[in-house]
XYZ file of C-alpha atoms in Angstrom:
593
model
C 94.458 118.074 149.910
C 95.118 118.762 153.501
C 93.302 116.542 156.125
C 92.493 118.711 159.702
C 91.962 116.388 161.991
C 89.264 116.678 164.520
C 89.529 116.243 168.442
C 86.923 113.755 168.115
C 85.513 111.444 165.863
C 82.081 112.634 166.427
C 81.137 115.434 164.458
C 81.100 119.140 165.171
C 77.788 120.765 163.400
C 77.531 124.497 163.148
C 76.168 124.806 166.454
C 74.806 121.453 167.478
C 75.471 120.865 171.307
C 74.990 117.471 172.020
C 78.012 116.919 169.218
C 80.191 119.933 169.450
C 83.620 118.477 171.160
C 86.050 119.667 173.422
C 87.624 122.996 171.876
C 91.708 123.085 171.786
C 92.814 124.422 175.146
C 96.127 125.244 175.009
C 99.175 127.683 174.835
C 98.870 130.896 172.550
C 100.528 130.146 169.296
C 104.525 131.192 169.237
C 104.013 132.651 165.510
C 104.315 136.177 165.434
C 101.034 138.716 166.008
C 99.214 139.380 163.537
C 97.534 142.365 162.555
C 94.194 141.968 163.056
C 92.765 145.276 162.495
C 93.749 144.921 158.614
C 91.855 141.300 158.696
C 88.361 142.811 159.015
C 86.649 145.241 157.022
C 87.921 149.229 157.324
C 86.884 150.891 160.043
C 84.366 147.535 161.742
C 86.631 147.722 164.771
C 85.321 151.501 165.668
C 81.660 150.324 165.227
C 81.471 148.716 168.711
C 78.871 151.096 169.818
C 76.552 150.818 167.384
C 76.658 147.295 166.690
C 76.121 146.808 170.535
C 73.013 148.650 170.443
C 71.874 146.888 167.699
C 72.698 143.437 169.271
C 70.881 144.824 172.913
C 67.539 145.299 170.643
C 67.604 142.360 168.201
C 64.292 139.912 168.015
C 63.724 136.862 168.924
C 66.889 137.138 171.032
C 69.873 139.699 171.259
C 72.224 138.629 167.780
C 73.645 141.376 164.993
C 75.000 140.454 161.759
C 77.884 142.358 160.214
C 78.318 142.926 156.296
C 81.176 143.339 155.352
C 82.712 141.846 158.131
C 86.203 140.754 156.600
C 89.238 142.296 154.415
C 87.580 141.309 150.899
C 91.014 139.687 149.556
C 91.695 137.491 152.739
C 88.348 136.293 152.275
C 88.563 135.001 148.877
C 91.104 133.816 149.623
C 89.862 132.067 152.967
C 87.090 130.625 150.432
C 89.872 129.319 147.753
C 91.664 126.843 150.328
C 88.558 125.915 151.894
C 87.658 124.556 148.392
C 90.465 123.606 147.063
C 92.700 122.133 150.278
C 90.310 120.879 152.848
C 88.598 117.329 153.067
C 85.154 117.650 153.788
C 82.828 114.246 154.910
C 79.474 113.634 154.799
C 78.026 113.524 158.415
C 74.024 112.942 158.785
C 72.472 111.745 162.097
C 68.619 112.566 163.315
C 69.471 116.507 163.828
C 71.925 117.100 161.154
C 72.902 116.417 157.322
C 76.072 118.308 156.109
C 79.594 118.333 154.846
C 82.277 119.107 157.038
C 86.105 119.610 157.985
C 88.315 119.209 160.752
C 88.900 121.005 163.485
C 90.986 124.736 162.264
C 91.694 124.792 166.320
C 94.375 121.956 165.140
C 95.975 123.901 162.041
C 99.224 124.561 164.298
C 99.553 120.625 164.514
C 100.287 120.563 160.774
C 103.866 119.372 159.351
C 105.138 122.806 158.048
C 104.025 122.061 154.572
C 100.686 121.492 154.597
C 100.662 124.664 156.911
C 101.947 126.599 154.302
C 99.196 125.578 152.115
C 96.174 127.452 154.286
C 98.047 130.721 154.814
C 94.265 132.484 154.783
C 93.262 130.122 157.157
C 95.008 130.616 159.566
C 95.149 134.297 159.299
C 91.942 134.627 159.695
C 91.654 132.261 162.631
C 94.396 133.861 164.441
C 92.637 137.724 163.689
C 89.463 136.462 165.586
C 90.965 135.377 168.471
C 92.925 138.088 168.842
C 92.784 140.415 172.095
C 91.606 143.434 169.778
C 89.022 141.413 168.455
C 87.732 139.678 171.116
C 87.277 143.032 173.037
C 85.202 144.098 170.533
C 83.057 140.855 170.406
C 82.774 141.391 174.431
C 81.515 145.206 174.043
C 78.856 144.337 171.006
C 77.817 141.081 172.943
C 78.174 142.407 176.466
C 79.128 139.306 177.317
C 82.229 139.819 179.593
C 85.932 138.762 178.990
C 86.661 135.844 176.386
C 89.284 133.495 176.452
C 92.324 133.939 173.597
C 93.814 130.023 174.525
C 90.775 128.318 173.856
C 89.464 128.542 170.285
C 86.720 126.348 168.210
C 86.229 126.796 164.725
C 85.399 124.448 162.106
C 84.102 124.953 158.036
C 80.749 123.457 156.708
C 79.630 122.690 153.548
C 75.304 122.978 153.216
C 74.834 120.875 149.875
C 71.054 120.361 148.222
C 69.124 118.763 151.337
C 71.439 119.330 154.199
C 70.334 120.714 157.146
C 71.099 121.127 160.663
C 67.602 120.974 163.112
C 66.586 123.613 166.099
C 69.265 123.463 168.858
C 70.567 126.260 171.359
C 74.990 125.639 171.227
C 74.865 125.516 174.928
C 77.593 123.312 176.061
C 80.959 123.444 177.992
C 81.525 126.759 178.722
C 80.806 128.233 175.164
C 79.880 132.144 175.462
C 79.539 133.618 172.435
C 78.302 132.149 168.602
C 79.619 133.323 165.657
C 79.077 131.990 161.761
C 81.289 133.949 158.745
C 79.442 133.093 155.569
C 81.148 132.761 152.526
C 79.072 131.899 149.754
C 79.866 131.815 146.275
C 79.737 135.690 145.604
C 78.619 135.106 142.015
C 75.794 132.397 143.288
C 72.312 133.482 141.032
C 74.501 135.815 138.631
C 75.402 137.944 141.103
C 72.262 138.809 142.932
C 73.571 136.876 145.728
C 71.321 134.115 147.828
C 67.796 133.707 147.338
C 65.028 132.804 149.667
C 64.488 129.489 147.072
C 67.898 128.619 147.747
C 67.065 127.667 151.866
C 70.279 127.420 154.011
C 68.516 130.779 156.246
C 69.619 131.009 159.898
C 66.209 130.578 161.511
C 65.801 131.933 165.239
C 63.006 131.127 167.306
C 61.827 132.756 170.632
C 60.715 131.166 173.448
C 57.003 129.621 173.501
C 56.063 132.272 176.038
C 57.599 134.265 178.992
C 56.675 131.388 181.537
C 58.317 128.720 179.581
C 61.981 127.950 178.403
C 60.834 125.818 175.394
C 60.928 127.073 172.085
C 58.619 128.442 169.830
C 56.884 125.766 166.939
C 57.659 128.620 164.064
C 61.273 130.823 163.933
C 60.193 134.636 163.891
C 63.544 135.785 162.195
C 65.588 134.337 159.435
C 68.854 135.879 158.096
C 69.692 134.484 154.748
C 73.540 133.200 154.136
C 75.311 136.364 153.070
C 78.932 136.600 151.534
C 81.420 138.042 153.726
C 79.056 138.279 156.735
C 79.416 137.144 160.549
C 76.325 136.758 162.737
C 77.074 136.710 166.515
C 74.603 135.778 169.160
C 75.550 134.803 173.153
C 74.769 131.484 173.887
C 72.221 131.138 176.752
C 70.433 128.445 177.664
C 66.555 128.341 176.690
C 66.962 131.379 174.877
C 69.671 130.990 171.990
C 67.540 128.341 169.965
C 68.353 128.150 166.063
C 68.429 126.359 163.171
C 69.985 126.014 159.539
C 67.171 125.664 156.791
C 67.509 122.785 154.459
C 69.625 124.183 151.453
C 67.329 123.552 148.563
C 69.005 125.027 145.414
C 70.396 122.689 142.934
C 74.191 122.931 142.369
C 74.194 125.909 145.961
C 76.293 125.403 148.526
C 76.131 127.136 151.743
C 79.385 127.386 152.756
C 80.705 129.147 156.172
C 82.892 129.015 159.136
C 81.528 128.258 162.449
C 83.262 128.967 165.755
C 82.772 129.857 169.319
C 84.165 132.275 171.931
C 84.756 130.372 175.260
C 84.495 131.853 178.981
C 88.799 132.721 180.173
C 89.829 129.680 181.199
C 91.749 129.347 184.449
C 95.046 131.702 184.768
C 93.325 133.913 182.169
C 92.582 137.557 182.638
C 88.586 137.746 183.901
C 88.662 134.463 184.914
C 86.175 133.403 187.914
C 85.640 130.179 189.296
C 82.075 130.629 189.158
C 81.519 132.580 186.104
C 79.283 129.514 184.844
C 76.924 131.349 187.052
C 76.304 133.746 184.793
C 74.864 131.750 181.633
C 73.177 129.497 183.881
C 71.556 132.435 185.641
C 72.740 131.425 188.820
C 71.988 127.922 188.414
C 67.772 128.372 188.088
C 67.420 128.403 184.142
C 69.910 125.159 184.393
C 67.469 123.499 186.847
C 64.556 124.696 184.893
C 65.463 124.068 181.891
C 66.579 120.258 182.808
C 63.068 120.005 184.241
C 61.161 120.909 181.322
C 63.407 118.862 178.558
C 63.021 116.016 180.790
C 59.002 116.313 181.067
C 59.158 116.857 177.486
C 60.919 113.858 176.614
C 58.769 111.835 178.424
C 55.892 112.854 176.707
C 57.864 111.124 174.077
C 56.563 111.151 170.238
C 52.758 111.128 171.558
C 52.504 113.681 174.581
C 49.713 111.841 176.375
C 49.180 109.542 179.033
C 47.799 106.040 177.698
C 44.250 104.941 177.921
C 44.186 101.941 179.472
C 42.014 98.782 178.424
C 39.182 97.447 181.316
C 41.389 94.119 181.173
C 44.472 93.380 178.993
C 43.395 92.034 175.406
C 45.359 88.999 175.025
C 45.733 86.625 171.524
C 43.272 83.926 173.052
C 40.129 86.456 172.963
C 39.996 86.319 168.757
C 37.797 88.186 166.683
C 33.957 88.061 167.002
C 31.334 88.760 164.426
C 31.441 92.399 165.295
C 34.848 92.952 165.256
C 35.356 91.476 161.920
C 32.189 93.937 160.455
C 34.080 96.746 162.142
C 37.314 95.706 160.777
C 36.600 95.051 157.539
C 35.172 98.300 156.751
C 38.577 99.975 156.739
C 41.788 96.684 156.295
C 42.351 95.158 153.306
C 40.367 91.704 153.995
C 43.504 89.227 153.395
C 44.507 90.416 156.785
C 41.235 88.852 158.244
C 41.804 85.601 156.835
C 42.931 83.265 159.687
C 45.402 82.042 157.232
C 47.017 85.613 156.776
C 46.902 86.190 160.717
C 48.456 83.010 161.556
C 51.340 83.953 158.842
C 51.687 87.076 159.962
C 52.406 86.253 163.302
C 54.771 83.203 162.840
C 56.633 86.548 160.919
C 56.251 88.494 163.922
C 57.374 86.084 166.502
C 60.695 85.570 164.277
C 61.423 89.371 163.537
C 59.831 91.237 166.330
C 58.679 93.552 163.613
C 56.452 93.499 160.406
C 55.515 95.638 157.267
C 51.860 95.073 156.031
C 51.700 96.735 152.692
C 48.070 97.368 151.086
C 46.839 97.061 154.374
C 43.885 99.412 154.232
C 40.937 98.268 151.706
C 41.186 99.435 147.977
C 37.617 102.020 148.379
C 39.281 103.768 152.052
C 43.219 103.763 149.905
C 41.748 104.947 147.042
C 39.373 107.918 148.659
C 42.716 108.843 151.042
C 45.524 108.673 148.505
C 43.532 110.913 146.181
C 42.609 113.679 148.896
C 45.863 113.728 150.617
C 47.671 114.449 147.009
C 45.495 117.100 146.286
C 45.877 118.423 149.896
C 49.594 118.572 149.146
C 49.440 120.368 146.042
C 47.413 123.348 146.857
C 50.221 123.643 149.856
C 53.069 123.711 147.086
C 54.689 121.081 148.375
C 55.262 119.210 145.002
C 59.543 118.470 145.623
C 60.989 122.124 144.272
C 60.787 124.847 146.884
C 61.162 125.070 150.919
C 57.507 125.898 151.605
C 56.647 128.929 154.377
C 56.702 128.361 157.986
C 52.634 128.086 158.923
C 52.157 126.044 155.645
C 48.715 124.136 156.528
C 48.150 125.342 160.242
C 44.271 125.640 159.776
C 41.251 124.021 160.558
C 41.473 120.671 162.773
C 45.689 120.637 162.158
C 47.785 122.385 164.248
C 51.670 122.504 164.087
C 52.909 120.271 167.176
C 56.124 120.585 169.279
C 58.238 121.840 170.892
C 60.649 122.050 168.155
C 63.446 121.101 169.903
C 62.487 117.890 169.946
C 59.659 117.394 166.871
C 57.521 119.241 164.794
C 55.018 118.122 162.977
C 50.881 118.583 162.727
C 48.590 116.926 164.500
C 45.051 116.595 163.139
C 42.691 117.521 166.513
C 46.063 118.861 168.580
C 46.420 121.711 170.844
C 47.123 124.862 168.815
C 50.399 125.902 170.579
C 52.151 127.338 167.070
C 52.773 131.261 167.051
C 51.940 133.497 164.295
C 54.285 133.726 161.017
C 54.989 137.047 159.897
C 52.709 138.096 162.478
C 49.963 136.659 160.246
C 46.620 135.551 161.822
C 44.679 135.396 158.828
C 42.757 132.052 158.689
C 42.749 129.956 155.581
C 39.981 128.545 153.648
C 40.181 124.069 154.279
C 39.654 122.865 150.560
C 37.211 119.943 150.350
C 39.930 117.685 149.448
C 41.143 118.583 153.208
C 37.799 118.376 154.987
C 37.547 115.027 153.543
C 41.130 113.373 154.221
C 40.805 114.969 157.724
C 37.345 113.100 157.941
C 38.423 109.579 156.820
C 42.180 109.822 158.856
C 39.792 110.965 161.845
C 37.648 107.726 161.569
C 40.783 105.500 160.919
C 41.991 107.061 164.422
C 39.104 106.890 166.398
C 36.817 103.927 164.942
C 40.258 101.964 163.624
C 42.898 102.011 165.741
C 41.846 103.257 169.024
C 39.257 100.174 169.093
C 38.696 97.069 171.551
C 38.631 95.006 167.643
C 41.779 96.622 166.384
C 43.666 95.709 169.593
C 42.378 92.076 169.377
C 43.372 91.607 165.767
C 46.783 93.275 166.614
C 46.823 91.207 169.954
C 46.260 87.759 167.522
C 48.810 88.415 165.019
C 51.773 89.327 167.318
C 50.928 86.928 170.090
C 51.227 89.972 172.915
C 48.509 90.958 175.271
C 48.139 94.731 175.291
C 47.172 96.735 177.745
C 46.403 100.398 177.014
C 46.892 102.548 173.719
C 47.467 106.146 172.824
C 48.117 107.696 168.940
C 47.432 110.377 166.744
C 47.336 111.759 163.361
C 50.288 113.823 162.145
C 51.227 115.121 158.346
C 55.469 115.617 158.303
C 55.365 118.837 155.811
C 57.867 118.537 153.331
C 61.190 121.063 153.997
C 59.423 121.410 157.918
C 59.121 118.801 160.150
C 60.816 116.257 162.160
C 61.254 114.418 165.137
C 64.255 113.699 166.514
C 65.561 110.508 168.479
C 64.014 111.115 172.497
C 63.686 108.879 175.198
C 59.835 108.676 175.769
C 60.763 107.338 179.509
C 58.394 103.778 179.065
C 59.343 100.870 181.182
C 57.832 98.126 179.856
C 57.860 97.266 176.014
C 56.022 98.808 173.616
C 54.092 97.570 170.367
C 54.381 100.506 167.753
C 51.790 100.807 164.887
C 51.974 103.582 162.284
C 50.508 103.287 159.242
C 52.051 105.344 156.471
C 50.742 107.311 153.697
C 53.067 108.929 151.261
C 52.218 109.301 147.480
C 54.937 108.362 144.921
C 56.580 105.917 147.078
C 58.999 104.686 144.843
C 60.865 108.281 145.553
C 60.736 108.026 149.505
C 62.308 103.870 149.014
C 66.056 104.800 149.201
C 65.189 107.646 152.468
C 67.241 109.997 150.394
C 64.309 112.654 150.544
C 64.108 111.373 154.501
C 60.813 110.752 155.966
C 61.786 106.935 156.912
C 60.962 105.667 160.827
C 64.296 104.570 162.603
C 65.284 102.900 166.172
C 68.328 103.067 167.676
C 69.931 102.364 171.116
C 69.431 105.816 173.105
C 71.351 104.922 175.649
C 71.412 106.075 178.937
C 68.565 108.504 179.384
C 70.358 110.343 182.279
C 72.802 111.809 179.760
C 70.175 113.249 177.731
C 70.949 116.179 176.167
C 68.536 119.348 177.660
C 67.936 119.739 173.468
C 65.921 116.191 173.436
C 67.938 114.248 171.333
C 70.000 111.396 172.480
C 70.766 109.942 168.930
C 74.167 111.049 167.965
C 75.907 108.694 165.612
C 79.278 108.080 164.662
C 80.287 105.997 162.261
C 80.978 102.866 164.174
C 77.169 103.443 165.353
C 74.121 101.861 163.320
C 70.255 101.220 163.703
C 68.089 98.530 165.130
C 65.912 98.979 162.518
C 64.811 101.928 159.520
C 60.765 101.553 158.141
C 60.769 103.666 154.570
C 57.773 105.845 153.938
C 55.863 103.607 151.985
C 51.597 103.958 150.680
C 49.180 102.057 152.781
C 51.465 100.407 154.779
C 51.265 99.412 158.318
C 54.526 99.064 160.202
C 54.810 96.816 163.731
C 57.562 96.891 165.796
C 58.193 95.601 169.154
C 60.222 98.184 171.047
C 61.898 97.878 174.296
C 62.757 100.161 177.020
C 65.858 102.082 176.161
C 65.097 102.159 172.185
C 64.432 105.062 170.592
C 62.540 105.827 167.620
C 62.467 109.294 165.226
C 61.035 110.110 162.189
C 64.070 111.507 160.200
C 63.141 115.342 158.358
C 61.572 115.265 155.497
C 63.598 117.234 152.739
C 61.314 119.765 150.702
C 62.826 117.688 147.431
C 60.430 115.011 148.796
C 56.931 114.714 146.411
C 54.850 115.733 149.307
C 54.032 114.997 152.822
C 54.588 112.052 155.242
C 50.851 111.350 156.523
C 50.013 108.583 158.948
C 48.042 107.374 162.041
C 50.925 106.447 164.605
C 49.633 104.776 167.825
C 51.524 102.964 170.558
C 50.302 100.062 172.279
C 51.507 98.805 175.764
C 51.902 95.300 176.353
C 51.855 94.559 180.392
C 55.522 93.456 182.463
C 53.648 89.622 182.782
C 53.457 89.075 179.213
C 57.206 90.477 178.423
C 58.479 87.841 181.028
C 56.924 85.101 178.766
C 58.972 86.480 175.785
């Protein structure tokens, strides 16, 4: 087994920016040329003109794919030592869940022997970044010279639930994308990949022509095809993408991701502000860092707190009426001063604590059995990926931007575009009209009252001072959100109460859909794709909530933490519901902690 090292020991996803390292820059390789024409498929190089048209016209943005793209024997053979020679490693963070290598920029660094053992390889690495071939990457792509000293190219392995969220590859001075798919070429006896199988390239288009953002649903997705390359120019606001979960049992998605750089100084075509160019003479750039940072600041919620006449502090209590209120919807050991005053001796020792049965048995009862029915006639029942627009009707509307979450939002602003160019509304079952009902009232008469905020003030000790929340549903094999800086500077009291059937399968987070906080750093260094949570293995969370049924989770968060709700595979037994709201608790009463 031959071990590639990386440049880093951060992970390099197929196309993920904020963890994509530093590609080798160095000399061109003494060994001698080789032939790259006979690498590729007969006759591809002579093509340039027609695959440049078709490139100039693609939708959402300007990509082609090319099949067959490679000499049929190198490629199996390419496949064989990826299998059988390389070390692949788990990675998983809040974007991303895959296998991958090293770093094939490093294959020169090898002791001769272990060289010798990825003759393929290397072959094939050293046809792409050939002159030959990089001029014809620069006609299709029109994307100017390319550098030949710096190259970036790294192997993946997509196993049953990985996945790699909506990013746009724009770091450094990357120029142009490229994936080579190599997929078993037997995979479904022959037929090749299936849309049940997952692992699609999705590309999204831009939420409209005044905004750089992303679009909630992809408009194009290009299925993992043996022995074919997809190119696309990287360009910021524009080149957004993802890799589908891979959801066939015993399919792998395996391919070779790489990158085309801008010349590098001393390099033919080289200009000290060629930059310009993807940046769009600096405008998008400024733009673009704008909008990501107005959109992380809307954080997981995307509206502005409503704040209390006076803070609610622990000494108020409950009256009469808030206890009639209360007890119409929470289990009524959590009324009992006895419970209270043990909950919050908990509190004050954790900073954080998980109520389960918290709701009443009648309101869990009417809610667990509407939501599961709700969830079947969607098809989300733990086998297949469901469609793009899967329950966008009625009061729920798919939230994002996607580049930072998606998920619905019962009552939210219907910013999702048409799938398939479908408009067709669909009928709400009465299952739906009532679970949209009762998780209205929970939001509005629960948890947005003065009598929830006083209970919630009494059991964690911490006057409060305004509140904002919502309902969302995480679809199974669709939504996310992803670790952002919400830009709060004071702390913040989270509630969410979850609501997953089956629990026992979401316990272990192996089908995702758990709540996690981590350190996000410094917000400055943000990423313009949202998500600041990158971690390596020395890194580990504050704290991880599993989906659970009818359980309220509190947590005390402080400026600088970051929360996300990790993507819920479509092997999970349905949806994530649940009524998240965010409660702020005033500088005084933090200096008293």
């Amino acid at each position: 087994m031959v071990v590639v090292e990386s440049e880093s020991k951060r992970p390099v996803s197929e196309a993920d920016t904020a963890l994509a390292k530093k590609a080798r820059v160095g000399e061109e390789t003494a060994a001698p040329a080789v032939d790259a024409r006979a690498c590729f498929h007969a006759g591809l190089l002579d093509e340039a003109d027609l695959l440049a048209h078709q490139f100039a016209t693609a939708t959402p943005f300007s990509h082609c794919c090319i099949t067959p793209f490679c000499d049929e024997t190198l490629l199996q053979g390419v496949r064989q030592e990826m299998l059988e020679r390389l070390h692949f490693t788990l990675k998983e963070t809040d974007i991303f869940k895959y296998h991958q290598s090293g770093d094939l920029a490093n294959l020169d660094g090898l002791p001769e022997d272990e060289k010798r053992q990825l003759p393929s390889l290397q072959k094939l690495r050293d046809a792409i970044y050939s002159q030959e071939f990089r001029d014809f990457v620069s006609h299709v792509t029109g994307c100017g010279p390319l550098s030949g000293s710096r190259t970036d190219m790294s192997t993946n392995r997509f196993k049953q639930r990985d996945h790699l969220l909506l990013h746009d590859d724009v770091i450094g001075d990357r120029r142009v994308s490229y994936i080579i798919y190599l997929p078993d070429p037997a995979i479904n006896d022959g037929r090749g990949w299936e849309p049940r199988d997952g692992g699609h390239l999705e590309l999204y288009p831009r939420e409209s022509d005044e905004s750089w953002a992303p679009a909630v649903n992809p408009t194009r997705r290009l299925p993992p095809r043996w022995n074919q390359i997809v190119l696309f120019t990287v360009l910021p606001g524009q080149s957004h993408h993802s890799v589908e979960e891979v959801a066939g049992i015993d399919k792998e998605r395996l391919s070779i991701q790489g990158w085309f750089h801008f010349p590098q100084p001393g390099e033919p075509g080289y200009e000290v502000d060629q930059m310009k160019r993807l940046w769009t003479s600096g405008a998008m750039s400024t733009l673009s860092q704008i909008e990501a940072k107005r959109q992380r600041e809307s954080g997981c919620v995307g509206e502005d707190f409503v704040n209390y006449p006076q803070p609610i502090s622990d000494t108020m209590g409950l009256s009469d009426e808030d206890r009639a209120l209360l007890g119409k919807y929470i289990n009524p050991d959590y009324l009992s001063e006895k419970i209270m005053s043990q909950v919050a001796e908990k509190f004050a020792d954790d900073s954080h604590i998980q109520l389960a049965a918290f709701l009443n048995s009648e309101t869990a009862a009417v809610l667990g059995s509407s939501l599961k029915q709700v969830d079947r006639l969607d098809g989300m029942d733990g086998i297949e990926i469901p469609p793009h627009g899967t329950g966008e009707r009625g009061r729920w509307h798919a939230f994002g931007p996607p580049v930072i979450r998606r998920y619905m939002r019962l009552d939210g602003p219907a910013m999702a575009n048409a799938v398939d160019g479908s408009t067709q509304e669909e009928i709400v079952s009465d299952a739906e009209l009532h679970a949209t009902e009762l998780l209205a009232a929970l939001r509005d008469d629960l948890f947005a009252s003065g009598a929830y905020a006083r209970w919630l003030s009494s059991v964690t000790t911490l006057a409060l001072s305004g509140r904002r929340g919502m309902v969302r549903r995480f679809r199974s094999g669709l939504d996310y959100t992803l670790g952002t800086p919400d830009g709060a500077k004071t702390t913040i009291l989270d509630t969410v109460l979850s609501l997953v059937n089956d629990p026992d399968q979401w316990a272990d987070g192996v089908v995702g859909g758990y709540q996690c906080y981590v350190d996000g750093g410094n917000e400055d260094e943000a990423s313009n794709d949202g998500s600041v949570y990158r971690a390596s293995e020395e890194d580990g969370a504050l704290l991880t909530t599993p989906a659970a049924w009818n359980t309220l989770s509190v947590v005390m968060r402080e400026p600088g933490v970051v929360k996300f709700v990790k993507y819920v595979s479509a092997s999970a037994p349905g949806s994530r519901w649940d009524v998240s709201f965010e409660y702020q608790v005033p500088a005084s009463d933090e200096d008293e902690e």
